[in-house]
Amino acid sequence: MKTLRKQEVTIQAANEFKVGDQIEVGKYTATCQKITRKGALFLLDQYLDTAYQMNRENTNEGGYEASDLRKELQKEEVLNIFSSIRSIMVPFKNGDLLRIPYAEEFFGDDDDYEPSGKKQWPLMKDRRNRIAIREGDPYEWGWLQNKVKSSSAHFASVAGHGVTRYPSASASCGVRPVFRLG
């Protein structure tokens, strides 16, 4: 695993990244989770400083795509955190530069949440890699994109000890953005 400072990232070609490589993004670090045809997928190693609600209203209607959290992640206030690498960020299919992980990317398949068709990232097979903290909060839950099948108000999340949980959409949880570099 190699760690690159932000000035080195701009000259690093996406096809040179390997799973496990780390980069600096502002005051955060991010680890490469997967290499795709469109670029290298990275996940922040820490939660953003602010905990967010998935939705102000306690509903999962419309899923992550229609969520308040998705809108928050596309605001300049959040995107500015990624200013050092923004020129090489590749948008996802929906045009967003940031997203949150799917439950399957962390845990593999599970019958409790709506499936996305994604596969578990190799590094997430180790539960320790699913655990993250937010500055000043040693035990944090973090949002995942999947709606819970048996609920109209819950989304999947990763609990502070690296297992899946299902908080209500209006709860405030940690956010570990995923982004693609190409």
JSON list of C-alpha atoms in Angstrom, two decimals, residues 67-158:
[
{"chain": "A", "resi": 67, "resn": "SER", "atom": "CA", "xyz": [-32.64, 11.89, -0.19]},
{"chain": "A", "resi": 68, "resn": "ASP", "atom": "CA", "xyz": [-31.69, 15.11, 1.53]},
{"chain": "A", "resi": 69, "resn": "LEU", "atom": "CA", "xyz": [-28.24, 13.61, 2.21]},
{"chain": "A", "resi": 70, "resn": "ARG", "atom": "CA", "xyz": [-27.55, 13.19, -1.51]},
{"chain": "A", "resi": 71, "resn": "LYS", "atom": "CA", "xyz": [-28.37, 16.87, -2.04]},
{"chain": "A", "resi": 72, "resn": "GLU", "atom": "CA", "xyz": [-26.06, 17.86, 0.84]},
{"chain": "A", "resi": 73, "resn": "LEU", "atom": "CA", "xyz": [-23.13, 15.92, -0.67]},
{"chain": "A", "resi": 74, "resn": "GLN", "atom": "CA", "xyz": [-23.41, 17.89, -3.93]},
{"chain": "A", "resi": 75, "resn": "LYS", "atom": "CA", "xyz": [-23.25, 21.31, -2.25]},
{"chain": "A", "resi": 76, "resn": "GLU", "atom": "CA", "xyz": [-20.09, 23.38, -2.63]},
{"chain": "A", "resi": 77, "resn": "GLU", "atom": "CA", "xyz": [-19.55, 23.37, 1.14]},
{"chain": "A", "resi": 78, "resn": "VAL", "atom": "CA", "xyz": [-18.91, 19.60, 1.02]},
{"chain": "A", "resi": 79, "resn": "LEU", "atom": "CA", "xyz": [-17.32, 19.48, -2.44]},
{"chain": "A", "resi": 80, "resn": "ASN", "atom": "CA", "xyz": [-14.74, 22.08, -1.32]},
{"chain": "A", "resi": 81, "resn": "ILE", "atom": "CA", "xyz": [-13.24, 19.42, 0.95]},
{"chain": "A", "resi": 82, "resn": "PHE", "atom": "CA", "xyz": [-12.20, 17.66, -2.28]},
{"chain": "A", "resi": 83, "resn": "SER", "atom": "CA", "xyz": [-10.80, 20.76, -4.02]},
{"chain": "A", "resi": 84, "resn": "SER", "atom": "CA", "xyz": [-7.26, 19.34, -4.21]},
{"chain": "A", "resi": 85, "resn": "ILE", "atom": "CA", "xyz": [-8.45, 16.41, -6.35]},
{"chain": "A", "resi": 86, "resn": "ARG", "atom": "CA", "xyz": [-11.61, 17.81, -7.92]},
{"chain": "A", "resi": 87, "resn": "SER", "atom": "CA", "xyz": [-10.01, 18.22, -11.35]},
{"chain": "A", "resi": 88, "resn": "ILE", "atom": "CA", "xyz": [-9.47, 14.46, -11.62]},
{"chain": "A", "resi": 89, "resn": "MET", "atom": "CA", "xyz": [-12.75, 13.33, -10.02]},
{"chain": "A", "resi": 90, "resn": "VAL", "atom": "CA", "xyz": [-14.99, 11.38, -12.41]},
{"chain": "A", "resi": 91, "resn": "PRO", "atom": "CA", "xyz": [-18.77, 11.75, -11.96]},
{"chain": "A", "resi": 92, "resn": "PHE", "atom": "CA", "xyz": [-20.94, 8.72, -11.29]},
{"chain": "A", "resi": 93, "resn": "LYS", "atom": "CA", "xyz": [-23.68, 7.72, -13.76]},
{"chain": "A", "resi": 94, "resn": "ASN", "atom": "CA", "xyz": [-26.14, 10.18, -12.14]},
{"chain": "A", "resi": 95, "resn": "GLY", "atom": "CA", "xyz": [-23.65, 13.07, -12.48]},
{"chain": "A", "resi": 96, "resn": "ASP", "atom": "CA", "xyz": [-22.73, 13.24, -8.77]},
{"chain": "A", "resi": 97, "resn": "LEU", "atom": "CA", "xyz": [-19.09, 13.56, -7.74]},
{"chain": "A", "resi": 98, "resn": "LEU", "atom": "CA", "xyz": [-19.75, 12.01, -4.33]},
{"chain": "A", "resi": 99, "resn": "ARG", "atom": "CA", "xyz": [-21.94, 9.20, -3.08]},
{"chain": "A", "resi": 100, "resn": "ILE", "atom": "CA", "xyz": [-22.12, 6.97, -0.03]},
{"chain": "A", "resi": 101, "resn": "PRO", "atom": "CA", "xyz": [-21.40, 3.23, -0.07]},
{"chain": "A", "resi": 102, "resn": "TYR", "atom": "CA", "xyz": [-23.95, 0.51, -0.70]},
{"chain": "A", "resi": 103, "resn": "ALA", "atom": "CA", "xyz": [-24.48, -2.07, 2.05]},
{"chain": "A", "resi": 104, "resn": "GLU", "atom": "CA", "xyz": [-23.23, -4.86, -0.24]},
{"chain": "A", "resi": 105, "resn": "GLU", "atom": "CA", "xyz": [-19.93, -3.01, -0.77]},
{"chain": "A", "resi": 106, "resn": "PHE", "atom": "CA", "xyz": [-19.36, -3.28, 2.99]},
{"chain": "A", "resi": 107, "resn": "PHE", "atom": "CA", "xyz": [-21.13, -6.51, 3.98]},
{"chain": "A", "resi": 108, "resn": "GLY", "atom": "CA", "xyz": [-21.94, -8.51, 0.86]},
{"chain": "A", "resi": 109, "resn": "ASP", "atom": "CA", "xyz": [-25.49, -9.76, 0.32]},
{"chain": "A", "resi": 110, "resn": "ASP", "atom": "CA", "xyz": [-28.12, -9.58, 3.06]},
{"chain": "A", "resi": 111, "resn": "ASP", "atom": "CA", "xyz": [-31.86, -10.20, 2.87]},
{"chain": "A", "resi": 112, "resn": "ASP", "atom": "CA", "xyz": [-32.76, -7.27, 5.18]},
{"chain": "A", "resi": 113, "resn": "TYR", "atom": "CA", "xyz": [-32.08, -4.42, 2.75]},
{"chain": "A", "resi": 114, "resn": "GLU", "atom": "CA", "xyz": [-32.99, -3.77, -0.87]},
{"chain": "A", "resi": 115, "resn": "PRO", "atom": "CA", "xyz": [-30.22, -5.16, -3.10]},
{"chain": "A", "resi": 116, "resn": "SER", "atom": "CA", "xyz": [-28.15, -2.96, -5.37]},
{"chain": "A", "resi": 117, "resn": "GLY", "atom": "CA", "xyz": [-26.31, -5.63, -7.34]},
{"chain": "A", "resi": 118, "resn": "LYS", "atom": "CA", "xyz": [-22.96, -4.40, -6.01]},
{"chain": "A", "resi": 119, "resn": "LYS", "atom": "CA", "xyz": [-20.22, -6.73, -4.80]},
{"chain": "A", "resi": 120, "resn": "GLN", "atom": "CA", "xyz": [-18.33, -6.55, -1.49]},
{"chain": "A", "resi": 121, "resn": "TRP", "atom": "CA", "xyz": [-15.10, -4.58, -1.69]},
{"chain": "A", "resi": 122, "resn": "PRO", "atom": "CA", "xyz": [-12.13, -6.84, -0.85]},
{"chain": "A", "resi": 123, "resn": "LEU", "atom": "CA", "xyz": [-10.88, -4.62, 1.99]},
{"chain": "A", "resi": 124, "resn": "MET", "atom": "CA", "xyz": [-14.33, -4.67, 3.65]},
{"chain": "A", "resi": 125, "resn": "LYS", "atom": "CA", "xyz": [-14.09, -8.41, 4.30]},
{"chain": "A", "resi": 126, "resn": "ASP", "atom": "CA", "xyz": [-12.02, -7.30, 7.31]},
{"chain": "A", "resi": 127, "resn": "ARG", "atom": "CA", "xyz": [-14.53, -5.77, 9.76]},
{"chain": "A", "resi": 128, "resn": "ARG", "atom": "CA", "xyz": [-11.93, -3.27, 11.02]},
{"chain": "A", "resi": 129, "resn": "ASN", "atom": "CA", "xyz": [-12.03, -1.53, 7.62]},
{"chain": "A", "resi": 130, "resn": "ARG", "atom": "CA", "xyz": [-15.77, -0.91, 8.01]},
{"chain": "A", "resi": 131, "resn": "ILE", "atom": "CA", "xyz": [-15.22, 1.03, 11.22]},
{"chain": "A", "resi": 132, "resn": "ALA", "atom": "CA", "xyz": [-14.65, 4.77, 11.10]},
{"chain": "A", "resi": 133, "resn": "ILE", "atom": "CA", "xyz": [-14.76, 7.64, 13.54]},
{"chain": "A", "resi": 134, "resn": "ARG", "atom": "CA", "xyz": [-15.79, 11.26, 13.37]},
{"chain": "A", "resi": 135, "resn": "GLU", "atom": "CA", "xyz": [-13.53, 13.71, 15.14]},
{"chain": "A", "resi": 136, "resn": "GLY", "atom": "CA", "xyz": [-14.61, 13.90, 18.76]},
{"chain": "A", "resi": 137, "resn": "ASP", "atom": "CA", "xyz": [-16.97, 10.90, 18.57]},
{"chain": "A", "resi": 138, "resn": "PRO", "atom": "CA", "xyz": [-15.39, 7.50, 19.29]},
{"chain": "A", "resi": 139, "resn": "TYR", "atom": "CA", "xyz": [-18.54, 5.47, 18.47]},
{"chain": "A", "resi": 140, "resn": "GLU", "atom": "CA", "xyz": [-20.23, 6.47, 15.24]},
{"chain": "A", "resi": 141, "resn": "TRP", "atom": "CA", "xyz": [-22.76, 4.90, 12.89]},
{"chain": "A", "resi": 142, "resn": "GLY", "atom": "CA", "xyz": [-22.49, 5.67, 9.18]},
{"chain": "A", "resi": 143, "resn": "TRP", "atom": "CA", "xyz": [-25.05, 5.78, 6.38]},
{"chain": "A", "resi": 144, "resn": "LEU", "atom": "CA", "xyz": [-25.27, 3.29, 3.53]},
{"chain": "A", "resi": 145, "resn": "GLN", "atom": "CA", "xyz": [-27.49, 3.73, 0.45]},
{"chain": "A", "resi": 146, "resn": "ASN", "atom": "CA", "xyz": [-29.82, 0.75, 0.80]},
{"chain": "A", "resi": 147, "resn": "LYS", "atom": "CA", "xyz": [-33.39, 1.05, 2.08]},
{"chain": "A", "resi": 148, "resn": "VAL", "atom": "CA", "xyz": [-34.52, -1.56, 4.60]},
{"chain": "A", "resi": 149, "resn": "LYS", "atom": "CA", "xyz": [-37.09, -3.90, 3.00]},
{"chain": "A", "resi": 150, "resn": "SER", "atom": "CA", "xyz": [-39.41, -4.17, 6.00]},
{"chain": "A", "resi": 151, "resn": "SER", "atom": "CA", "xyz": [-39.59, -0.44, 6.76]},
{"chain": "A", "resi": 152, "resn": "SER", "atom": "CA", "xyz": [-40.75, 2.77, 5.15]},
{"chain": "A", "resi": 153, "resn": "ALA", "atom": "CA", "xyz": [-38.43, 4.85, 7.31]},
{"chain": "A", "resi": 154, "resn": "HIS", "atom": "CA", "xyz": [-35.09, 3.01, 7.67]},
{"chain": "A", "resi": 155, "resn": "PHE", "atom": "CA", "xyz": [-31.85, 2.82, 5.73]},
{"chain": "A", "resi": 156, "resn": "ALA", "atom": "CA", "xyz": [-28.91, 0.49, 6.24]},
{"chain": "A", "resi": 157, "resn": "SER", "atom": "CA", "xyz": [-25.91, 1.76, 8.15]},
{"chain": "A", "resi": 158, "resn": "VAL", "atom": "CA", "xyz": [-22.67, 0.45, 9.56]}
]
